[in-house]
Structures are given as C-alpha cells and as structure tokens.
Coordinates of C-alpha atoms in Angstrom, one line a residue:
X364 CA 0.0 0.0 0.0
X365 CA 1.7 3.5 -1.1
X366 CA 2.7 5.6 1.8
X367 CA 0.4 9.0 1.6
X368 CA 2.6 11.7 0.1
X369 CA 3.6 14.5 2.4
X370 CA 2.1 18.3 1.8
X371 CA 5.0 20.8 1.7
X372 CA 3.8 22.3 4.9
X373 CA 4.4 18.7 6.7
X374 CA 8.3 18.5 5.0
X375 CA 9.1 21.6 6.1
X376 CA 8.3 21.3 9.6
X377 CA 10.0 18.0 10.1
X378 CA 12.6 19.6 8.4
X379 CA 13.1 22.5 11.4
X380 CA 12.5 19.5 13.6
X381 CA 15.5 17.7 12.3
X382 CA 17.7 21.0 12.7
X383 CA 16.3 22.0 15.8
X384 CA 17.4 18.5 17.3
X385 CA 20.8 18.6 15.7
X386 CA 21.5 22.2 16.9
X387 CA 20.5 21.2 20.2
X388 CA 22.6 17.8 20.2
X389 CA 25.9 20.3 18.8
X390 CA 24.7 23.0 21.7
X391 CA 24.8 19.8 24.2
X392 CA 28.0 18.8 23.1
X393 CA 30.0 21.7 23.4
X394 CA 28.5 22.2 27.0
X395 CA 29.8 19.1 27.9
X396 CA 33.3 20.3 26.0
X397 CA 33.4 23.8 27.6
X398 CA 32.3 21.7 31.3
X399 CA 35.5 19.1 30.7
X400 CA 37.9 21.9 29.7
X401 CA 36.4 24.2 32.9
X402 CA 37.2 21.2 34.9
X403 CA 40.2 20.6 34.0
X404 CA 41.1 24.2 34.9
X405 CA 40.0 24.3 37.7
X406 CA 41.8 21.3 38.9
X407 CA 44.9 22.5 37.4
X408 CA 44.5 25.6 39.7
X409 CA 43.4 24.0 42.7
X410 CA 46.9 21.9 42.2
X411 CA 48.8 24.7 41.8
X412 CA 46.8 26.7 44.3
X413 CA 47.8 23.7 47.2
X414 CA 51.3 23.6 46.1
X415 CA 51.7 27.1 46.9
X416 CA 49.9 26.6 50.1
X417 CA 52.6 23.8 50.7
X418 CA 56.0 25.1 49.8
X419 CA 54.3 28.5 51.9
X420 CA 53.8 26.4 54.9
X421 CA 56.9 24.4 54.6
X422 CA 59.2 27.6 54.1
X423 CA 57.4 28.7 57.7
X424 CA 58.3 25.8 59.6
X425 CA 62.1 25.8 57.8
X426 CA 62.0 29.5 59.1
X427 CA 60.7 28.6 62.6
X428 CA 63.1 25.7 63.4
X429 CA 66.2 27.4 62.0
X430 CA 65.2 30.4 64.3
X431 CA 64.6 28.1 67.0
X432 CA 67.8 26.3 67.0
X433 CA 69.6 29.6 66.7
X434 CA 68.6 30.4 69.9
X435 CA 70.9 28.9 72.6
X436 CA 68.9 27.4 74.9
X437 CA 70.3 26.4 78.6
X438 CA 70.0 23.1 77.4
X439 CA 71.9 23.1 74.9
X440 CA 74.7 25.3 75.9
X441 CA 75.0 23.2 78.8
X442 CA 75.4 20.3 76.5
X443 CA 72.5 18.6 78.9
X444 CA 71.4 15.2 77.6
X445 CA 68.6 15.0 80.1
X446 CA 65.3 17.2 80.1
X447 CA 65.7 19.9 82.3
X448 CA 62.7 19.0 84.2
X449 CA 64.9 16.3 85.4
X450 CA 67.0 17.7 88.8
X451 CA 69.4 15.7 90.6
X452 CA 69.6 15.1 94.0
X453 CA 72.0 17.8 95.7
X454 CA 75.2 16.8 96.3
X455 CA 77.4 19.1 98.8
X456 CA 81.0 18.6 99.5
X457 CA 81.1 20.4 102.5
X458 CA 82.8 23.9 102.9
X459 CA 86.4 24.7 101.0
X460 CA 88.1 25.1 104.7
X461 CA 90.0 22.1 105.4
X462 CA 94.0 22.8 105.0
X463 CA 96.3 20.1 103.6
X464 CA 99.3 19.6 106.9
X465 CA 101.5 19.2 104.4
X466 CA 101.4 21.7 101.6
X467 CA 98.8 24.2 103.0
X468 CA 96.0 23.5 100.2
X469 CA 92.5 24.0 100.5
X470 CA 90.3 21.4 100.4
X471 CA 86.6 19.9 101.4
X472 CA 85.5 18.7 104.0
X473 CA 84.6 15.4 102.1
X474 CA 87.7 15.1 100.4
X475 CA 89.6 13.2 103.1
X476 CA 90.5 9.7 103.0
X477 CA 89.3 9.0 106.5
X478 CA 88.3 11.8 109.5
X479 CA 91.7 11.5 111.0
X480 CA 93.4 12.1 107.8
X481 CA 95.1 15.5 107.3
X482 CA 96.9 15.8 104.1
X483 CA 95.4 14.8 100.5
X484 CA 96.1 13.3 97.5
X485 CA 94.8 15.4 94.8
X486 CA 97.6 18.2 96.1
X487 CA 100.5 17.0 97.1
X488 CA 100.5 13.2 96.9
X489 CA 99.7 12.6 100.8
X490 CA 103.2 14.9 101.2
X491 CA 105.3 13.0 98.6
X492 CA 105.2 16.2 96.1
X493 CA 107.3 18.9 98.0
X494 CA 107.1 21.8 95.9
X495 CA 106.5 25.5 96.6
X496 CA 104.9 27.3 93.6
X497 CA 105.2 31.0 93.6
X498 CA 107.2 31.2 96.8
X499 CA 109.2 34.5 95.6
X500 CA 106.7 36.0 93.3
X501 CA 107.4 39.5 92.7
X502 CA 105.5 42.8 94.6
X503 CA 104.4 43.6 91.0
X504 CA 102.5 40.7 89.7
X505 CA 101.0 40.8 93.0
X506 CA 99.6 44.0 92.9
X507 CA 98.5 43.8 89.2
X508 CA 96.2 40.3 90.5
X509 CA 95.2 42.1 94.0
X510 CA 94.5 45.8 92.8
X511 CA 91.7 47.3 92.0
X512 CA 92.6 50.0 89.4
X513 CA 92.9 50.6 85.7
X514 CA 96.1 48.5 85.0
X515 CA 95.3 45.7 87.3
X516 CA 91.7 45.2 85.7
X517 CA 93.7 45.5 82.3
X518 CA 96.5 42.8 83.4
X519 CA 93.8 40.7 84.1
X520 CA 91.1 40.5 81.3
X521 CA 94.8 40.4 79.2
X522 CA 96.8 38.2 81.6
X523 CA 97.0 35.7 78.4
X524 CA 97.9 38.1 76.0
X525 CA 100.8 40.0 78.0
X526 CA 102.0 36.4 78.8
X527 CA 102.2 35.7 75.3
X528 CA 104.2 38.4 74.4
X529 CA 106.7 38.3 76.3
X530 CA 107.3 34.5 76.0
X531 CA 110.5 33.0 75.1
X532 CA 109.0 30.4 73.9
X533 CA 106.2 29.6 71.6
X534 CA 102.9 27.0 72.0
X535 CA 101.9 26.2 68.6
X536 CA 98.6 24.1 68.3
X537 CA 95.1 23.9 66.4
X538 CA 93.0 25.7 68.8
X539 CA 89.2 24.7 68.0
X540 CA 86.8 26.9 69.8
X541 CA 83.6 25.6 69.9
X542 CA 80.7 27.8 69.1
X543 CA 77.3 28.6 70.7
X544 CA 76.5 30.3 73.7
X545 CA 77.8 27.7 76.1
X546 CA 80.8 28.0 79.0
X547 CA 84.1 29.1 78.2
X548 CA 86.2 26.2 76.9
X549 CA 89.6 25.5 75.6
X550 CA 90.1 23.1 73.3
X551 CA 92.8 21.9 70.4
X552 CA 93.3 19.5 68.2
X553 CA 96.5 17.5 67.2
X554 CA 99.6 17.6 68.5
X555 CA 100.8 20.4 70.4
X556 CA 105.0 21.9 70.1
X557 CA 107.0 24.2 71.4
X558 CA 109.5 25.8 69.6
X559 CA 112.1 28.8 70.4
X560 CA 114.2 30.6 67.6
X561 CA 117.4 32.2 67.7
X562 CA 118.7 35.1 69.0
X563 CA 118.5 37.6 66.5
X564 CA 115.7 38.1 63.9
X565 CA 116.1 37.6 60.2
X566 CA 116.6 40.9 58.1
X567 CA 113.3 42.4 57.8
X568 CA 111.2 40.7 59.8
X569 CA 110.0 41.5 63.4
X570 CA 111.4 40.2 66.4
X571 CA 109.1 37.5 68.1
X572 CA 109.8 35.6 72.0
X573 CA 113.0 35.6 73.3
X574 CA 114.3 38.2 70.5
X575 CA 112.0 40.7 72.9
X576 CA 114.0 40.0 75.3
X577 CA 117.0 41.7 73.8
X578 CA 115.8 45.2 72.7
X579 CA 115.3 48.0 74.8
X580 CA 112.5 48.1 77.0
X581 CA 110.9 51.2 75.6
X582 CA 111.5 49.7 72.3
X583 CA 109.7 46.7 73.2
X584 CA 106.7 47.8 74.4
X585 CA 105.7 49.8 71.6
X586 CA 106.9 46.6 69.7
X587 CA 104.5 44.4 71.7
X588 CA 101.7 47.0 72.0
X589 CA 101.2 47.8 68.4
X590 CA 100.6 44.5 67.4
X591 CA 97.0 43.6 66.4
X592 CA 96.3 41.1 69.1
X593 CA 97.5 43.5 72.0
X594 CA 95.3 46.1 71.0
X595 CA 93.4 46.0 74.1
X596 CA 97.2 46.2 76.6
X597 CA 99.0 49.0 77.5
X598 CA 102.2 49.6 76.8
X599 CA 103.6 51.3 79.8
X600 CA 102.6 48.1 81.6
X601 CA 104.1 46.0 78.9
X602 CA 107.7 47.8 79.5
X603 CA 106.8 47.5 83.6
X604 CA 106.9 43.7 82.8
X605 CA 109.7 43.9 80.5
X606 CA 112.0 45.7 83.1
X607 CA 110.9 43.0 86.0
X608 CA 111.8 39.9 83.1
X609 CA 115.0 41.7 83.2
X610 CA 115.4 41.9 86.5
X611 CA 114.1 38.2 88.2
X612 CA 113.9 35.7 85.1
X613 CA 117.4 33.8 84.8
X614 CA 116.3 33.2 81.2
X615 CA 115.7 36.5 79.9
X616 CA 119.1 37.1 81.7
X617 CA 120.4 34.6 79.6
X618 CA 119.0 35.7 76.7
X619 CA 120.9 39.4 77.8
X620 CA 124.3 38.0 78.6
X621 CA 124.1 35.8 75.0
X622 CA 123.9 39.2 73.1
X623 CA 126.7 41.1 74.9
X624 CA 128.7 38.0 73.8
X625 CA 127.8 38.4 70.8
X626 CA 128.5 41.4 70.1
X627 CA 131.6 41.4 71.8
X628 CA 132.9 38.5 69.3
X629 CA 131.9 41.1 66.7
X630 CA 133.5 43.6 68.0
X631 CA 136.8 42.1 68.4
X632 CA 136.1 40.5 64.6
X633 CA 136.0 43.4 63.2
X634 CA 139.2 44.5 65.3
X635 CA 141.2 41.9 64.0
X636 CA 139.8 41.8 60.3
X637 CA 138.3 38.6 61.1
X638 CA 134.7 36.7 60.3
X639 CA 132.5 36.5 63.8
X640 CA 133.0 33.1 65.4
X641 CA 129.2 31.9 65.6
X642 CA 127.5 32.1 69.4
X643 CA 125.2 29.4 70.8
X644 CA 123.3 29.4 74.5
X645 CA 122.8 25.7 75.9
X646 CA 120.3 25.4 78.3
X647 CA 120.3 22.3 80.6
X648 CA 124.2 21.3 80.2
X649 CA 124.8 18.3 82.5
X650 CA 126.8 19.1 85.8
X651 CA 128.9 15.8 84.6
X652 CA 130.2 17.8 81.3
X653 CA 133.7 19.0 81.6
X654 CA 133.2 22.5 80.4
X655 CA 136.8 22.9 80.4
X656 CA 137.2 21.3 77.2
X657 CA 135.6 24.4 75.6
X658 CA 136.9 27.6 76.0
X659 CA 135.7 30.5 76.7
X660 CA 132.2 29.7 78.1
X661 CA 130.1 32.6 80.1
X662 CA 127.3 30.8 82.2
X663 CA 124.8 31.3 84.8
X664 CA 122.7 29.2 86.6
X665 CA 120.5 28.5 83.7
X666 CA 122.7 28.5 80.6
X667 CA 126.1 28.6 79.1
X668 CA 127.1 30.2 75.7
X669 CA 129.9 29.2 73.7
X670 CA 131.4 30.7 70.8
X671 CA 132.2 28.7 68.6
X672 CA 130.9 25.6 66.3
X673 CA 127.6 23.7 67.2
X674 CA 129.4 20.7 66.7
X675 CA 131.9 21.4 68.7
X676 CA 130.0 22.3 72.2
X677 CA 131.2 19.2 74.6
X678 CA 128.5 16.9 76.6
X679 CA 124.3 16.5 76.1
X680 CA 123.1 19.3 74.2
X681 CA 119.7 19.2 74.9
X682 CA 118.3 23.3 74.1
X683 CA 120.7 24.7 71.7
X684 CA 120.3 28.6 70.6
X685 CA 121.3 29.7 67.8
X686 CA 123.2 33.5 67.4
X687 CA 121.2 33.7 64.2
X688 CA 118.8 31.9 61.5
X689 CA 115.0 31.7 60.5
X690 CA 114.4 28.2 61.6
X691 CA 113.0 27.5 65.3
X692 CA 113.7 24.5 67.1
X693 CA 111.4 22.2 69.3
X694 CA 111.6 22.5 72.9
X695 CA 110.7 18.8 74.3
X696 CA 108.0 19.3 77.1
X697 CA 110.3 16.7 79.1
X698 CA 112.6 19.5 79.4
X699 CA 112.1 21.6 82.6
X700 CA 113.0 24.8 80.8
X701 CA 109.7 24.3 78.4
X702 CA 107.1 25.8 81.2
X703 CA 109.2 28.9 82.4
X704 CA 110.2 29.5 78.9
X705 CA 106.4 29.6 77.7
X706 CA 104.7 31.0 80.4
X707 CA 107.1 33.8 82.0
X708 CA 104.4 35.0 84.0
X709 CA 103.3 32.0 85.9
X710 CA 107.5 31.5 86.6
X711 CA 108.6 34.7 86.5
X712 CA 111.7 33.5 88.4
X713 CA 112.5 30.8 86.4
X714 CA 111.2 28.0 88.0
X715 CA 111.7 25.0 86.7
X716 CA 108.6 23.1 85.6
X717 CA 108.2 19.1 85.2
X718 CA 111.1 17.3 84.4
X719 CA 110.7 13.2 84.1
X720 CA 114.0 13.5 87.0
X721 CA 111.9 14.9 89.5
X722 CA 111.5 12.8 92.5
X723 CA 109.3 13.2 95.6
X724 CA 110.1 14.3 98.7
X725 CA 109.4 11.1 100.9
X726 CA 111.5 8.0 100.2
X727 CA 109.2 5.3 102.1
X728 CA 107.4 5.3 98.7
X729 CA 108.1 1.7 97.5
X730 CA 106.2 2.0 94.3
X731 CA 106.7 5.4 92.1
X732 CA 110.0 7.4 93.4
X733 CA 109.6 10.0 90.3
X734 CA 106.9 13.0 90.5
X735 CA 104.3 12.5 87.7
X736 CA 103.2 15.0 85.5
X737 CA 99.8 14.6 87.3
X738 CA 101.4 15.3 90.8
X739 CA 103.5 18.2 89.3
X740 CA 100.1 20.0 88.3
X741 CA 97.6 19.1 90.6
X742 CA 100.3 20.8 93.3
X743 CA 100.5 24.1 91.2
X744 CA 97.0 24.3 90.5
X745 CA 95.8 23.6 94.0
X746 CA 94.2 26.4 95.6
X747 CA 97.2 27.0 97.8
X748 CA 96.0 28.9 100.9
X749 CA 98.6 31.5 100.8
X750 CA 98.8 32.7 97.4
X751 CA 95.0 32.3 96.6
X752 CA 94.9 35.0 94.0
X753 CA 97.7 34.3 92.1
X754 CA 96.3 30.8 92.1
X755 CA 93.0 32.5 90.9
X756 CA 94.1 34.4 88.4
X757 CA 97.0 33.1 87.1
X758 CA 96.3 30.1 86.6
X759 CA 92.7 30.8 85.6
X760 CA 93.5 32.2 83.0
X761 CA 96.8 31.1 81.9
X762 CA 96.6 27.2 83.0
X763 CA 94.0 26.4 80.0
X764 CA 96.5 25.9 77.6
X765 CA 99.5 24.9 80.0
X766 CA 97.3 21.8 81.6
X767 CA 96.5 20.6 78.0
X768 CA 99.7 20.9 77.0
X769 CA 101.5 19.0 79.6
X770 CA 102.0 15.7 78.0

C-alpha cells in the first residue's frame, strides 16, 4: 500500500525539527566540552593553588626551626642530655676550709681519705710532692692580681695576651673553639710543640719571643703594644713587665748576657779583620760535662754560651740557641726549661717546671720514686692557701693551655 505523500507544509516542519534536534545535540555537546575543559582548569588551579599553600607552609616551619635552633637554649649550651625537668639530687661537699698539713691546700671537707686524715692526694700526693709554687713571686705581679685600678683590671682581662708576648718560647697548636653560647672552653686539636728561635731576627722581619727580650725596654713595648692582638694592653705596663723579666727571670738574663757576647765577638772581629765566630746558648748542660774542654764559656745558673761551632759544644746538648737563623727549634716538654720559657708570667723567676727527674720528697714510697706530671700540676694548680689570687688568676686564665699541654 503506497505511503500518503507529504504536503509541503508537513516536509518543512520536520525539516526544522531535524535542525532543531541537531542544533541542540551540537549545543549539548559543546557544553559538555566547555564543562570538561572548565574542569580541567580548575583542577589544574586547585593543584597549583595547594602547592603554593605547601611550599608557603613548609618555608614557615624551615624558618621557625632554623630560628629556633639559633637560639641557645640552657639546654643546649649546657650540652644537657637530660630534660631539664629532670633535677638531681643535691650533692654538697662540705665547705672549702679544710687545710692540707703538708702543703697548706684548701680542700673539702669530704675530700679526706678517713676523718683522722690531714693531708690529700689530689695536692700533694699525701706529702710526697714537695714543691712551693710562687714562693718568691714579685710585689708587681701581686699587685697587678690584687688591685683594683685601671692596670690591674687591664693585666687581668689580658693576663694571656701580656703572657704571650713576652714569652720566650712559643705554643703552637690547632686551637678549636667551639661555638654557641655555652661556657668558656679550651680546646685543640693535634699535637701540640714548642718551639724557640734564635737570638737575632732575620733581616726584615720582626722580632718575636725571646728576641723581645734583647731590645730595649721602651722599644719593646711599643713593639708588643702595636701588634693587632695586644690592641686591648697597655704599653707602659708591657715595658713594667719587660724591666721585671730583666730583673728576676734567669732566662731572659740569659737571653741578655748571649747578646753582649755576641756582640763582643763582633767587635773584636771586626778588630782583628776577622769573620765572627758563631755564638750558641745551651740550656740544661749536665753538671757531669767538663766544660773545660771548651773555651771560653760565660754561664749562669741556667745557661752557658759558647762561641764557637755547634758541633763542637762538649756533653748533652739538649736546648741549643742559635746566634742567628730563621728556623726555630722544638723544645721537648720533658725539658724543665719548656714551662718557664712559655709562660714567663706564671715562673717569673725561672722556676723550673716538670722534668721526668723529679723525685718526691718522701722516700718510704716503694712504688713510684719520680713525680708525675699529674702530681706536678695538681700541686701548682691547688688552691694553695697562701697565694690564693695568684692561684685564681693566674692560673685561671693562663693554666688552660698549659694543663693541656703538659704531655
């Protein structure tokens, strides 16, 4: 049966039918394109949006700690591996009143061995170690650690520094000073040397330890003084220091009575058209040495000097000092001359210091007869009733570096 045939009114309309539907299907699609492409925008913001958030917070909290740890805490300074809530139980030694009977250190009252026990170990070895540490310290030093005015205070925020320059010998080490706000502490690394040079400088360069020794005080001073590190001392009181080296220290003598032989070999060189005979100081010569074998030789109690070859210098040359040369030599901390030559202020009259010879005083000792280099620092650094400010200051200040340096 043949379909009915359409009017024209009929095609047209299902012809706007079929492009209304397709306009709408096209209008529907690109909806759901523009909806897909708005979502992918906005999750490509929200991304970005929470990585800023992120790396904002994180850069906080890098700020905050770094801030944080910056900050020296007592804690920390302390070095406290405990939580500071945590407090030990109090532990009391008793007051610093009781008197050693045999060296005259202060100690505790807990200290002793036993109740009826008078002397100590920690000073003088229960009176085995007989020594008597600044027993003829000089009326300046004194009053430069018991004052109160402007060159005391300055001696003693610069004790270190004042020692130090007018040393005759040098202490060379890697000095590590840890940093935060913590206590004061002294600390090196590697091995630590002594060394001494001779007596005269090399052309053109300054004169440094024992070479002070030899110039004129004013000279000196101004020498010490107006070196960078000394900017803080004064110089009057360096050449007051210089003038008592002169007068009290056997080495610094030494040092003196080497350059007037000196120059008296050059003087009578030049007299005679000759070449100077070189001069050298030995310090330590054996008392078994037949010095007679050499001649001349000027000594003291300390030292002999010889003109002549090195080679030539009879017996155990043990601290050899040479009239002239760039080169320093080592100074063996087994030789007692090695703690008066580095700290002239803590043996202003030239103590000796440890020397593996020593021996103690008491010979019912069947064990050790030789004085340690424990004994021999525990006695100086005990707080010695008489001299308790020199003890305080002194070695305060100075004893950091000589303690770790002895051995």
């Amino acid at each position: 049966m043949p379909r009915p045939r359409l009017s024209d009114e009929e095609r047209a309309r299902r012809l706007r039918e079929r492009q209304r539907r397709r306009r709408a299907a096209h209008a529907t699609d690109a909806l759901a394109a523009t909806r897909v492409n708005n979502t992918e925008r906005r999750r490509s913001a929200r991304i970005l949006a929470n990585e800023a958030r992120l790396a904002e917070a994180r850069a906080l909290a890098i700020a905050e700690h770094r801030l944080l740890r910056s900050r020296p805490t007592l804690r920390r300074s302390l070095g406290l591996a405990r939580d500071l809530t945590y407090r030990p139980h109090l532990h009391s030694l008793g007051d610093m009143n009781q008197t050693c009977s045999s060296c005259v250190a202060l100690h505790f009252c807990d200290e002793k061995r036993t109740p009826s026990h008078t002397s100590y170990n920690m000073c003088c070895n229960l009176g085995k170690v007989s020594l008597q540490p600044f027993r003829n310290f000089p009326t300046l030093l004194r009053h430069l650690l018991a004052d109160n005015d402007r060159m005391s205070q300055n001696f003693r925020g610069s004790v270190r520094n004042y020692n130090s320059g007018l040393a005759m010998a040098s202490m060379i080490a890697h000095v590590d000073t840890p940093i935060g706000g913590g206590p004061y502490c002294y600390r090196i690394h590697g091995q630590v040397y002594h060394r001494v040079g001779a007596l005269r400088p090399p052309t053109g360069t300054a004169p440094q330890y024992a070479q002070i020794m030899i110039m004129d005080t004013e000279q000196a001073a101004a020498e010490l003084a107006g070196r960078s590190v000394n900017r803080g001392c004064n110089t009057s009181l360096f050449a007051d220091l210089h003038r008592l080296l002169l007068r009290v220290n056997p080495y610094a003598q030494s040092f003196i009575m080497m350059d007037e032989v000196l120059r008296a070999e050059e003087q009578s060189a030049i007299a005679h058209g000759l070449s100077p005979k070189p001069v050298h100081m030995v310090f330590g010569q054996q008392a078994g040495d037949d010095l007679r074998r050499y001649n001349p030789a000027t000594a003291n109690e300390v030292a002999v000097i010889y003109v002549g070859n090195e080679d030539d210098i009879p017996g155990e040359r043990r601290l050899v000092i040479r009239d002239r040369g760039g080169s320093l030599r080592t100074v063996s901390h087994l030789y007692k001359q090695c703690d008066p030559l580095t700290y002239p202020l803590l043996f202003p009259t030239g103590e000796d210091g440890w020397h593996p010879r020593m021996e103690k005083h008491s010979s019912t000792d069947r064990g050790r007869t030789r004085v340690t280099q424990k004994n021999f620092y525990l006695t100086i650094c005990s707080f010695l009733a008489r001299a308790p400010l020199i003890h305080f200051f002194m070695l305060g200040s100075c004893s950091n570096s000589t303690l770790l340096t002895a051995g």
